[in-house]
Amino acid sequence: MLDTLTIRTQQTTASRLTHLDPERLEFGKTFSDHMFVVDYRDGEWQDAQILPYGDISVSPANSALHYGQAIFEGMKAYKNSNGEISLFRPYDNLRRLNASAERMCMPLVPEELFMQGLSQLIRLDSAWVPDSPGSALYIRPYMFATDGFIGVRPSDTYKLVIFTCPVGLYYNKPLRVRFEERYVRSAEGGAGYAKNAGNYGAAMYPTKLAQSEGYNQLIWTDASEHRYVEESGTMNAIFVIDGKVITPALSTSILDGVTRRSVLQLARDWGMTVEERKVSAVELMQALADGRLEEAFGVGTAATIAPIAVIGYQGHDHELPAPKPDSFSSRASAALHAIRTRQTPDTHGWMVAV
Ligand SMILES: *Cc1c(COP(=O)(O)O)cnc(C)c1O
C-alpha cells in the first residue's frame, strides 16, 4: 500500500489542446493530453505515473485479451462558472470498481491511489474540461490483466489506467426500445452487476438485431422467464406510474448505477414514493394502455437521463407520452445539472473538488 503517493509525471511536449473544438465533440473520440497508469505486481500497486496519452503494448498472450479479466468505470468532472472543477460521486465509482474487481478476481484499488491519480490527472489536464452548457469531462478508469500466459487462472499482474475525454451536450433523442425476450445480458449469479468488458461484447449481437429492426436499444428482461425488466441498453431503467417512481430492484444481474441512485434520491427528497421491486413487461404494457404510465427513461453517466418514446413488445410498438418540462425526468435532469455546476446547494455531498 502506498501511504504517501508520488506520481511521476511526464508532461507532453506536443499538447493537442489547440486542435480541440469544443463545439464539435463526438462522444469518446477526443482524448485529453495525459493518462494515469499504475502497475500491479508482486502483490502491490507500483510505479504510479502520469504520461502523455498514448498506446500501451501488451504480450500477444495477454490474459485479459484471451479470458476477459478487464473492468472499467465511467464518471464525469464538471467545471462551474468560476472555472472550478468537481467530480460527481467519485467514491461511488471507486466502490463499484472494487466490487467489479472482486467478482473478476482482480486486485482492489486503494482509495488514495485512485483519488490521487484521478485528481492529479484532472488538474494537469484542467484546460480540457469543457464549460459550455451540458458539457463535461468524461473519465474512463479501467483495469486489465497483463500476464503473458494462456492458462486459465487469475493473472498475477494488472494495469490500472485512467484517461479522459471532453464531451459535449448529450443530445437525448427520445429512444425507441423493445423488450428482448430471447437473448440475455446477464443472469442471476452471473457478473452483470460488475462493469466487466465481456458483458458489453455479449450484448452487441442482440442489440445489433434490434437496431436492424429500427430500435435504438433493448429492454433486457430476466434470464429465466423474460418477464421482468432488468435494464435498458447500458442504462438502468426507471418508470413513473401513477406518480410513483418505480425501478427494478438491484440484484446480481443488474448494475448498480450511480445515476440511478442519484435520481431515486432526488425523488425521495421531493417526497415521491419510490419502489425498487420487480417490474414486469405485462405491468408496464397494462399501465400504458390505461394511461397510467407517465414516464419511462434510461439513466446513466453518459446521457444522465434518456427518455423512452416507443416500446416494442411482442411485435407491436407502443408510444409513450412526450416528457414535459414538469415531468419527473425533466426536473431530475435539471436538478442534477444544477448540482454538478454548483448552481444549487449540494445537500448530499456528491461533488468532490479536484
Ligand atoms: C454503467 C452502467 C449503468 C449506469 O451506471 P452509472 O453509474 O449511472 O453510469 C447501467 N447499466 C449498465 C449495464 C452499465 O454498464
mmCIF file of C-alpha atoms and ligand atoms in Angstrom:
data_model
loop_
_atom_site.group_PDB
_atom_site.id
_atom_site.type_symbol
_atom_site.label_atom_id
_atom_site.label_comp_id
_atom_site.label_asym_id
_atom_site.label_seq_id
_atom_site.Cartn_x
_atom_site.Cartn_y
_atom_site.Cartn_z
ATOM 1 C CA MET A 1 0.000 0.000 0.000
ATOM 2 C CA LEU A 2 1.154 3.485 -0.767
ATOM 3 C CA ASP A 3 0.954 5.909 2.150
ATOM 4 C CA THR A 4 2.475 8.948 0.510
ATOM 5 C CA LEU A 5 1.852 8.969 -3.128
ATOM 6 C CA THR A 6 4.354 10.463 -5.510
ATOM 7 C CA ILE A 7 3.168 10.210 -9.037
ATOM 8 C CA ARG A 8 5.956 10.587 -11.558
ATOM 9 C CA THR A 9 4.662 12.957 -14.206
ATOM 10 C CA GLN A 10 5.936 13.193 -17.738
ATOM 11 C CA GLN A 11 4.254 16.145 -19.399
ATOM 12 C CA THR A 12 3.562 16.094 -23.086
ATOM 13 C CA THR A 13 5.733 18.267 -25.311
ATOM 14 C CA ALA A 14 3.057 18.266 -28.014
ATOM 15 C CA SER A 15 -0.265 19.296 -26.462
ATOM 16 C CA ARG A 16 -3.241 18.643 -28.738
ATOM 17 C CA LEU A 17 -5.344 21.229 -26.911
ATOM 18 C CA THR A 18 -5.091 23.780 -29.730
ATOM 19 C CA HIS A 19 -6.909 21.301 -32.022
ATOM 20 C CA LEU A 20 -9.807 20.983 -29.591
ATOM 21 C CA ASP A 21 -13.082 22.266 -30.988
ATOM 22 C CA PRO A 22 -15.487 22.367 -28.016
ATOM 23 C CA GLU A 23 -18.392 22.879 -30.414
ATOM 24 C CA ARG A 24 -17.733 19.590 -32.126
ATOM 25 C CA LEU A 25 -17.132 16.861 -29.585
ATOM 26 C CA GLU A 26 -18.176 13.400 -30.577
ATOM 27 C CA PHE A 27 -18.565 11.177 -27.521
ATOM 28 C CA GLY A 28 -15.470 9.088 -26.838
ATOM 29 C CA LYS A 29 -13.363 10.229 -29.787
ATOM 30 C CA THR A 30 -11.347 13.110 -28.337
ATOM 31 C CA PHE A 31 -8.811 12.309 -25.640
ATOM 32 C CA SER A 32 -7.062 14.733 -23.292
ATOM 33 C CA ASP A 33 -3.265 15.059 -23.292
ATOM 34 C CA HIS A 34 -2.411 12.754 -20.398
ATOM 35 C CA MET A 35 -3.261 9.448 -18.762
ATOM 36 C CA PHE A 36 -2.652 7.933 -15.349
ATOM 37 C CA VAL A 37 -1.055 4.480 -15.347
ATOM 38 C CA VAL A 38 -0.146 2.197 -12.455
ATOM 39 C CA ASP A 39 1.012 -1.414 -12.446
ATOM 40 C CA TYR A 40 0.209 -4.210 -10.036
ATOM 41 C CA ARG A 41 2.899 -6.818 -9.496
ATOM 42 C CA ASP A 42 4.426 -8.783 -6.606
ATOM 43 C CA GLY A 43 1.175 -8.200 -4.735
ATOM 44 C CA GLU A 44 1.230 -4.401 -4.804
ATOM 45 C CA TRP A 45 0.475 -1.370 -6.904
ATOM 46 C CA GLN A 46 3.686 0.311 -8.050
ATOM 47 C CA ASP A 47 5.126 2.919 -10.431
ATOM 48 C CA ALA A 48 2.152 5.264 -10.468
ATOM 49 C CA GLN A 49 2.753 7.620 -13.386
ATOM 50 C CA ILE A 50 1.093 10.315 -15.421
ATOM 51 C CA LEU A 51 2.180 10.053 -19.049
ATOM 52 C CA PRO A 52 1.230 11.587 -22.389
ATOM 53 C CA TYR A 53 -1.884 9.804 -23.715
ATOM 54 C CA GLY A 54 -0.646 7.025 -25.970
ATOM 55 C CA ASP A 55 -0.565 3.373 -26.902
ATOM 56 C CA ILE A 56 0.098 0.633 -24.367
ATOM 57 C CA SER A 57 1.845 -2.522 -25.514
ATOM 58 C CA VAL A 58 0.874 -5.967 -24.244
ATOM 59 C CA SER A 59 2.027 -9.538 -24.760
ATOM 60 C CA PRO A 60 0.234 -11.477 -27.530
ATOM 61 C CA ALA A 61 -0.577 -13.932 -24.720
ATOM 62 C CA ASN A 62 -2.136 -11.127 -22.619
ATOM 63 C CA SER A 63 -4.656 -12.915 -20.446
ATOM 64 C CA ALA A 64 -7.229 -10.085 -20.472
ATOM 65 C CA LEU A 65 -7.496 -10.434 -24.259
ATOM 66 C CA HIS A 66 -7.971 -14.202 -24.004
ATOM 67 C CA TYR A 67 -10.107 -14.654 -20.902
ATOM 68 C CA GLY A 68 -11.595 -11.276 -20.195
ATOM 69 C CA GLN A 69 -10.178 -10.052 -16.892
ATOM 70 C CA ALA A 70 -10.978 -6.454 -17.787
ATOM 71 C CA ILE A 71 -13.184 -3.977 -15.922
ATOM 72 C CA PHE A 72 -13.947 -0.282 -16.306
ATOM 73 C CA GLU A 73 -15.765 2.710 -14.861
ATOM 74 C CA GLY A 74 -17.433 5.768 -16.355
ATOM 75 C CA MET A 75 -17.712 9.044 -14.471
ATOM 76 C CA LYS A 76 -17.604 12.788 -15.113
ATOM 77 C CA ALA A 77 -15.966 16.011 -13.922
ATOM 78 C CA TYR A 78 -17.708 19.361 -14.348
ATOM 79 C CA LYS A 79 -16.481 22.951 -14.499
ATOM 80 C CA ASN A 80 -18.582 25.628 -12.823
ATOM 81 C CA SER A 81 -18.876 29.272 -13.916
ATOM 82 C CA ASN A 82 -15.859 30.173 -11.737
ATOM 83 C CA GLY A 83 -13.743 27.631 -13.572
ATOM 84 C CA GLU A 84 -13.616 25.271 -10.567
ATOM 85 C CA ILE A 85 -13.643 21.565 -11.341
ATOM 86 C CA SER A 86 -15.522 18.921 -9.333
ATOM 87 C CA LEU A 87 -16.097 15.211 -9.685
ATOM 88 C CA PHE A 88 -19.590 13.753 -9.309
ATOM 89 C CA ARG A 89 -19.696 10.989 -6.652
ATOM 90 C CA PRO A 90 -16.201 9.564 -7.405
ATOM 91 C CA TYR A 91 -16.178 7.396 -4.265
ATOM 92 C CA ASP A 92 -19.239 5.557 -5.581
ATOM 93 C CA ASN A 93 -17.337 4.746 -8.771
ATOM 94 C CA LEU A 94 -14.312 3.559 -6.795
ATOM 95 C CA ARG A 95 -16.528 1.317 -4.651
ATOM 96 C CA ARG A 96 -18.084 -0.172 -7.766
ATOM 97 C CA LEU A 97 -14.687 -0.594 -9.471
ATOM 98 C CA ASN A 98 -13.627 -2.622 -6.448
ATOM 99 C CA ALA A 99 -16.865 -4.663 -6.488
ATOM 100 C CA SER A 100 -16.165 -5.457 -10.152
ATOM 101 C CA ALA A 101 -12.518 -6.278 -9.298
ATOM 102 C CA GLU A 102 -13.589 -8.703 -6.600
ATOM 103 C CA ARG A 103 -16.021 -10.503 -8.931
ATOM 104 C CA MET A 104 -13.311 -10.855 -11.592
ATOM 105 C CA CYS A 105 -10.529 -11.960 -9.150
ATOM 106 C CA MET A 106 -8.595 -8.746 -9.701
ATOM 107 C CA PRO A 107 -6.765 -6.672 -7.054
ATOM 108 C CA LEU A 108 -8.600 -3.922 -5.188
ATOM 109 C CA VAL A 109 -7.621 -0.315 -5.821
ATOM 110 C CA PRO A 110 -6.789 1.671 -2.664
ATOM 111 C CA GLU A 111 -8.747 4.901 -2.248
ATOM 112 C CA GLU A 112 -5.665 7.094 -2.010
ATOM 113 C CA LEU A 113 -4.174 5.698 -5.212
ATOM 114 C CA PHE A 114 -7.398 6.190 -7.149
ATOM 115 C CA MET A 115 -8.247 9.639 -5.829
ATOM 116 C CA GLN A 116 -4.691 10.995 -6.083
ATOM 117 C CA GLY A 117 -4.195 9.631 -9.587
ATOM 118 C CA LEU A 118 -7.543 10.967 -10.688
ATOM 119 C CA SER A 119 -7.196 14.447 -9.146
ATOM 120 C CA GLN A 120 -3.616 14.970 -10.298
ATOM 121 C CA LEU A 121 -4.540 13.894 -13.831
ATOM 122 C CA ILE A 122 -7.513 16.220 -13.970
ATOM 123 C CA ARG A 123 -5.581 19.139 -12.520
ATOM 124 C CA LEU A 124 -2.877 18.658 -15.150
ATOM 125 C CA ASP A 125 -5.469 18.487 -17.945
ATOM 126 C CA SER A 126 -7.821 21.075 -16.414
ATOM 127 C CA ALA A 127 -7.878 23.078 -19.662
ATOM 128 C CA TRP A 128 -9.533 20.044 -21.284
ATOM 129 C CA VAL A 129 -12.603 20.245 -19.014
ATOM 130 C CA PRO A 130 -15.210 21.998 -21.161
ATOM 131 C CA ASP A 131 -17.568 24.541 -19.623
ATOM 132 C CA SER A 132 -20.261 25.059 -22.246
ATOM 133 C CA PRO A 133 -23.781 24.111 -21.066
ATOM 134 C CA GLY A 134 -24.238 20.362 -20.803
ATOM 135 C CA SER A 135 -20.580 19.545 -21.422
ATOM 136 C CA ALA A 136 -18.264 17.641 -19.078
ATOM 137 C CA LEU A 137 -15.040 15.712 -18.893
ATOM 138 C CA TYR A 138 -15.876 12.021 -19.230
ATOM 139 C CA ILE A 139 -13.447 9.897 -17.204
ATOM 140 C CA ARG A 140 -12.631 6.317 -18.070
ATOM 141 C CA PRO A 141 -10.772 4.358 -15.356
ATOM 142 C CA TYR A 142 -10.117 0.724 -16.260
ATOM 143 C CA MET A 143 -8.059 -2.257 -15.172
ATOM 144 C CA PHE A 144 -6.908 -5.285 -17.122
ATOM 145 C CA ALA A 145 -4.773 -8.377 -16.611
ATOM 146 C CA THR A 146 -1.266 -8.180 -18.044
ATOM 147 C CA ASP A 147 0.233 -11.662 -17.553
ATOM 148 C CA GLY A 148 1.574 -13.151 -20.784
ATOM 149 C CA PHE A 149 0.241 -16.604 -20.027
ATOM 150 C CA ILE A 150 -2.556 -18.546 -21.680
ATOM 151 C CA GLY A 151 -3.523 -20.796 -18.792
ATOM 152 C CA VAL A 152 -6.984 -20.073 -17.413
ATOM 153 C CA ARG A 153 -6.372 -18.590 -13.979
ATOM 154 C CA PRO A 154 -6.365 -15.087 -12.495
ATOM 155 C CA SER A 155 -3.406 -13.050 -13.716
ATOM 156 C CA ASP A 156 -0.649 -12.116 -11.245
ATOM 157 C CA THR A 157 -0.143 -8.692 -12.828
ATOM 158 C CA TYR A 158 -2.521 -5.889 -13.818
ATOM 159 C CA LYS A 159 -2.569 -2.357 -15.141
ATOM 160 C CA LEU A 160 -4.908 0.397 -13.948
ATOM 161 C CA VAL A 161 -5.298 3.291 -16.381
ATOM 162 C CA ILE A 162 -7.348 6.481 -16.254
ATOM 163 C CA PHE A 163 -7.835 8.663 -19.321
ATOM 164 C CA THR A 164 -10.352 11.400 -20.021
ATOM 165 C CA CYS A 165 -12.458 12.726 -22.896
ATOM 166 C CA PRO A 166 -14.113 16.150 -23.136
ATOM 167 C CA VAL A 167 -17.751 15.569 -24.110
ATOM 168 C CA GLY A 168 -20.401 17.992 -25.301
ATOM 169 C CA LEU A 169 -24.092 18.218 -24.569
ATOM 170 C CA TYR A 170 -25.555 14.754 -24.972
ATOM 171 C CA TYR A 171 -28.472 15.072 -27.340
ATOM 172 C CA ASN A 172 -31.214 12.927 -25.864
ATOM 173 C CA LYS A 173 -33.168 11.877 -28.893
ATOM 174 C CA PRO A 174 -36.138 10.034 -27.372
ATOM 175 C CA LEU A 175 -35.356 6.337 -27.574
ATOM 176 C CA ARG A 176 -37.124 3.564 -29.415
ATOM 177 C CA VAL A 177 -36.602 0.394 -27.397
ATOM 178 C CA ARG A 178 -38.038 -3.100 -27.434
ATOM 179 C CA PHE A 179 -38.296 -5.878 -24.888
ATOM 180 C CA GLU A 180 -35.722 -8.601 -25.508
ATOM 181 C CA GLU A 181 -37.340 -11.985 -24.930
ATOM 182 C CA ARG A 182 -34.730 -14.297 -26.368
ATOM 183 C CA TYR A 183 -31.200 -13.163 -25.558
ATOM 184 C CA VAL A 184 -29.943 -12.190 -22.099
ATOM 185 C CA ARG A 185 -27.444 -9.579 -20.998
ATOM 186 C CA SER A 186 -26.976 -11.025 -17.589
ATOM 187 C CA ALA A 187 -28.341 -13.763 -15.324
ATOM 188 C CA GLU A 188 -28.752 -14.041 -11.541
ATOM 189 C CA GLY A 189 -25.450 -15.289 -10.171
ATOM 190 C CA GLY A 190 -23.546 -14.070 -13.219
ATOM 191 C CA ALA A 191 -21.370 -10.979 -13.460
ATOM 192 C CA GLY A 192 -23.938 -8.479 -14.735
ATOM 193 C CA TYR A 193 -23.599 -6.272 -11.667
ATOM 194 C CA ALA A 194 -19.896 -5.827 -12.475
ATOM 195 C CA LYS A 195 -18.680 -3.414 -15.131
ATOM 196 C CA ASN A 196 -16.569 -6.068 -16.824
ATOM 197 C CA ALA A 197 -15.772 -5.886 -20.511
ATOM 198 C CA GLY A 198 -17.310 -9.233 -21.513
ATOM 199 C CA ASN A 199 -20.831 -8.111 -20.570
ATOM 200 C CA TYR A 200 -20.745 -5.478 -23.299
ATOM 201 C CA GLY A 201 -19.277 -7.684 -26.021
ATOM 202 C CA ALA A 202 -22.027 -10.257 -25.490
ATOM 203 C CA ALA A 203 -24.757 -7.588 -25.619
ATOM 204 C CA MET A 204 -23.713 -6.280 -29.036
ATOM 205 C CA TYR A 205 -25.293 -9.006 -31.180
ATOM 206 C CA PRO A 206 -28.849 -8.821 -29.771
ATOM 207 C CA THR A 207 -28.554 -5.012 -29.788
ATOM 208 C CA LYS A 208 -27.485 -5.077 -33.439
ATOM 209 C CA LEU A 209 -30.528 -7.211 -34.296
ATOM 210 C CA ALA A 210 -32.842 -4.710 -32.585
ATOM 211 C CA GLN A 211 -31.127 -1.820 -34.376
ATOM 212 C CA SER A 212 -31.671 -3.515 -37.718
ATOM 213 C CA GLU A 213 -35.389 -3.511 -36.822
ATOM 214 C CA GLY A 214 -35.304 0.255 -36.204
ATOM 215 C CA TYR A 215 -34.865 0.339 -32.414
ATOM 216 C CA ASN A 216 -32.060 2.178 -30.623
ATOM 217 C CA GLN A 217 -31.779 -0.128 -27.658
ATOM 218 C CA LEU A 218 -33.188 -3.152 -25.887
ATOM 219 C CA ILE A 219 -35.032 -3.503 -22.640
ATOM 220 C CA TRP A 220 -33.308 -6.528 -21.177
ATOM 221 C CA THR A 221 -35.529 -8.934 -19.297
ATOM 222 C CA ASP A 222 -34.701 -11.529 -16.652
ATOM 223 C CA ALA A 223 -32.804 -14.594 -17.853
ATOM 224 C CA SER A 224 -35.182 -17.257 -16.526
ATOM 225 C CA GLU A 225 -38.657 -16.063 -17.579
ATOM 226 C CA HIS A 226 -38.100 -12.977 -19.771
ATOM 227 C CA ARG A 227 -40.936 -11.331 -17.848
ATOM 228 C CA TYR A 228 -39.264 -8.695 -15.701
ATOM 229 C CA VAL A 229 -37.358 -5.592 -16.748
ATOM 230 C CA GLU A 230 -33.647 -5.603 -15.960
ATOM 231 C CA GLU A 231 -32.066 -2.586 -17.663
ATOM 232 C CA SER A 232 -32.367 -0.521 -20.812
ATOM 233 C CA GLY A 233 -29.317 -0.916 -23.041
ATOM 234 C CA THR A 234 -26.349 0.080 -20.877
ATOM 235 C CA MET A 235 -28.529 2.209 -18.622
ATOM 236 C CA ASN A 236 -30.753 1.491 -15.663
ATOM 237 C CA ALA A 237 -34.472 1.837 -16.338
ATOM 238 C CA ILE A 238 -36.897 3.982 -14.333
ATOM 239 C CA PHE A 239 -40.660 4.309 -14.786
ATOM 240 C CA VAL A 240 -43.267 6.684 -13.366
ATOM 241 C CA ILE A 241 -46.654 5.042 -12.881
ATOM 242 C CA ASP A 242 -49.483 6.889 -11.101
ATOM 243 C CA GLY A 243 -46.946 9.409 -9.804
ATOM 244 C CA LYS A 244 -44.769 6.699 -8.230
ATOM 245 C CA VAL A 245 -41.151 6.207 -9.234
ATOM 246 C CA ILE A 246 -40.630 2.512 -9.963
ATOM 247 C CA THR A 247 -37.408 0.738 -10.887
ATOM 248 C CA PRO A 248 -36.146 -2.865 -10.883
ATOM 249 C CA ALA A 249 -34.577 -3.757 -7.511
ATOM 250 C CA LEU A 250 -30.823 -4.367 -7.592
ATOM 251 C CA SER A 251 -29.629 -7.955 -7.907
ATOM 252 C CA THR A 252 -26.530 -9.786 -9.143
ATOM 253 C CA SER A 253 -27.827 -9.310 -12.693
ATOM 254 C CA ILE A 254 -28.335 -5.533 -12.542
ATOM 255 C CA LEU A 255 -25.630 -2.894 -12.480
ATOM 256 C CA ASP A 256 -25.863 -0.530 -9.503
ATOM 257 C CA GLY A 257 -25.800 2.787 -11.397
ATOM 258 C CA VAL A 258 -24.688 5.995 -9.703
ATOM 259 C CA THR A 259 -27.181 7.962 -11.819
ATOM 260 C CA ARG A 260 -29.981 5.559 -10.804
ATOM 261 C CA ARG A 261 -29.085 6.032 -7.151
ATOM 262 C CA SER A 262 -28.944 9.823 -7.541
ATOM 263 C CA VAL A 263 -32.284 10.077 -9.381
ATOM 264 C CA LEU A 264 -34.008 7.882 -6.762
ATOM 265 C CA GLN A 265 -32.546 10.101 -4.016
ATOM 266 C CA LEU A 266 -33.975 13.213 -5.684
ATOM 267 C CA ALA A 267 -37.401 11.538 -5.905
ATOM 268 C CA ARG A 268 -37.230 10.762 -2.169
ATOM 269 C CA ASP A 269 -36.061 14.325 -1.414
ATOM 270 C CA TRP A 270 -39.144 15.584 -3.264
ATOM 271 C CA GLY A 271 -41.453 13.355 -1.231
ATOM 272 C CA MET A 272 -42.290 10.972 -4.052
ATOM 273 C CA THR A 273 -42.945 7.279 -3.466
ATOM 274 C CA VAL A 274 -40.047 5.181 -4.734
ATOM 275 C CA GLU A 275 -40.480 1.461 -5.319
ATOM 276 C CA GLU A 276 -37.477 -0.776 -6.001
ATOM 277 C CA ARG A 277 -39.041 -4.078 -6.982
ATOM 278 C CA LYS A 278 -39.739 -6.414 -9.885
ATOM 279 C CA VAL A 279 -41.425 -4.643 -12.815
ATOM 280 C CA SER A 280 -42.936 -6.901 -15.460
ATOM 281 C CA ALA A 281 -43.470 -6.144 -19.140
ATOM 282 C CA VAL A 282 -47.152 -7.019 -18.614
ATOM 283 C CA GLU A 283 -47.499 -4.465 -15.795
ATOM 284 C CA LEU A 284 -45.905 -1.758 -17.930
ATOM 285 C CA MET A 285 -47.990 -2.547 -21.002
ATOM 286 C CA GLN A 286 -51.161 -2.555 -18.898
ATOM 287 C CA ALA A 287 -50.248 0.772 -17.264
ATOM 288 C CA LEU A 288 -49.509 2.226 -20.698
ATOM 289 C CA ALA A 289 -52.855 1.002 -22.075
ATOM 290 C CA ASP A 290 -54.648 2.530 -19.041
ATOM 291 C CA GLY A 291 -52.814 5.837 -19.445
ATOM 292 C CA ARG A 292 -51.104 5.429 -16.067
ATOM 293 C CA LEU A 293 -47.530 5.011 -17.383
ATOM 294 C CA GLU A 294 -46.430 8.631 -17.258
ATOM 295 C CA GLU A 295 -42.719 8.273 -17.987
ATOM 296 C CA ALA A 296 -40.086 5.715 -18.923
ATOM 297 C CA PHE A 297 -36.405 6.570 -19.183
ATOM 298 C CA GLY A 298 -32.896 5.214 -19.036
ATOM 299 C CA VAL A 299 -30.345 6.632 -16.580
ATOM 300 C CA GLY A 300 -26.557 6.533 -16.866
ATOM 301 C CA THR A 301 -23.463 8.735 -16.717
ATOM 302 C CA ALA A 302 -23.136 9.370 -20.464
ATOM 303 C CA ALA A 303 -26.680 10.628 -21.108
ATOM 304 C CA THR A 304 -27.827 11.282 -17.495
ATOM 305 C CA ILE A 305 -31.480 10.766 -18.492
ATOM 306 C CA ALA A 306 -32.673 9.373 -21.823
ATOM 307 C CA PRO A 307 -36.471 9.421 -22.251
ATOM 308 C CA ILE A 308 -38.081 6.438 -23.960
ATOM 309 C CA ALA A 309 -40.555 7.389 -26.711
ATOM 310 C CA VAL A 310 -41.529 3.972 -28.070
ATOM 311 C CA ILE A 311 -41.565 0.496 -26.515
ATOM 312 C CA GLY A 312 -41.840 -2.548 -28.753
ATOM 313 C CA TYR A 313 -43.479 -5.572 -27.160
ATOM 314 C CA GLN A 314 -44.316 -8.839 -28.902
ATOM 315 C CA GLY A 315 -44.272 -7.328 -32.366
ATOM 316 C CA HIS A 316 -46.198 -4.130 -31.592
ATOM 317 C CA ASP A 317 -44.844 -0.639 -30.983
ATOM 318 C CA HIS A 318 -46.393 1.436 -28.213
ATOM 319 C CA GLU A 319 -45.925 5.195 -27.954
ATOM 320 C CA LEU A 320 -45.252 6.893 -24.661
ATOM 321 C CA PRO A 321 -46.269 10.420 -23.718
ATOM 322 C CA ALA A 322 -43.565 13.010 -24.513
ATOM 323 C CA PRO A 323 -41.782 14.364 -21.412
ATOM 324 C CA LYS A 324 -42.997 17.806 -20.300
ATOM 325 C CA PRO A 325 -40.892 20.454 -18.513
ATOM 326 C CA ASP A 326 -42.561 19.474 -15.217
ATOM 327 C CA SER A 327 -42.152 15.726 -15.759
ATOM 328 C CA PHE A 328 -40.106 13.987 -13.089
ATOM 329 C CA SER A 329 -37.351 13.102 -15.591
ATOM 330 C CA SER A 330 -37.039 16.728 -16.764
ATOM 331 C CA ARG A 331 -36.910 18.030 -13.203
ATOM 332 C CA ALA A 332 -34.385 15.380 -12.117
ATOM 333 C CA SER A 333 -32.191 16.139 -15.109
ATOM 334 C CA ALA A 334 -32.264 19.880 -14.375
ATOM 335 C CA ALA A 335 -31.598 19.295 -10.648
ATOM 336 C CA LEU A 336 -28.564 17.104 -11.347
ATOM 337 C CA HIS A 337 -27.225 19.691 -13.785
ATOM 338 C CA ALA A 338 -27.620 22.444 -11.178
ATOM 339 C CA ILE A 339 -25.814 20.373 -8.502
ATOM 340 C CA ARG A 340 -22.968 19.462 -10.868
ATOM 341 C CA THR A 341 -22.348 23.050 -11.920
ATOM 342 C CA ARG A 342 -22.668 24.213 -8.312
ATOM 343 C CA GLN A 343 -25.685 26.407 -9.020
ATOM 344 C CA THR A 344 -27.599 24.808 -6.180
ATOM 345 C CA PRO A 345 -26.532 23.543 -2.729
ATOM 346 C CA ASP A 346 -25.039 20.053 -2.824
ATOM 347 C CA THR A 347 -27.029 18.757 0.164
ATOM 348 C CA HIS A 348 -25.878 15.143 -0.208
ATOM 349 C CA GLY A 349 -22.165 15.936 -0.570
ATOM 350 C CA TRP A 350 -21.971 14.410 -4.040
ATOM 351 C CA MET A 351 -19.436 16.844 -5.500
ATOM 352 C CA VAL A 352 -15.712 16.463 -4.781
ATOM 353 C CA ALA A 353 -13.401 19.327 -5.791
ATOM 354 C CA VAL A 354 -10.165 18.347 -7.500
HETATM 355 C C1 LIG B 1 -22.502 1.878 -16.336
HETATM 356 C C2 LIG B 1 -23.811 1.186 -16.474
HETATM 357 C C3 LIG B 1 -25.005 1.738 -15.996
HETATM 358 C C4 LIG B 1 -25.114 3.138 -15.463
HETATM 359 O O1 LIG B 1 -24.313 3.384 -14.356
HETATM 360 P P1 LIG B 1 -23.941 4.879 -13.983
HETATM 361 O O2 LIG B 1 -23.091 4.735 -12.773
HETATM 362 O O3 LIG B 1 -25.197 5.593 -13.718
HETATM 363 O O4 LIG B 1 -23.209 5.440 -15.154
HETATM 364 C C5 LIG B 1 -26.156 0.969 -16.066
HETATM 365 N N1 LIG B 1 -26.142 -0.267 -16.600
HETATM 366 C C6 LIG B 1 -25.018 -0.826 -17.091
HETATM 367 C C7 LIG B 1 -25.077 -2.182 -17.647
HETATM 368 C C8 LIG B 1 -23.820 -0.106 -17.048
HETATM 369 O O5 LIG B 1 -22.714 -0.640 -17.542
#
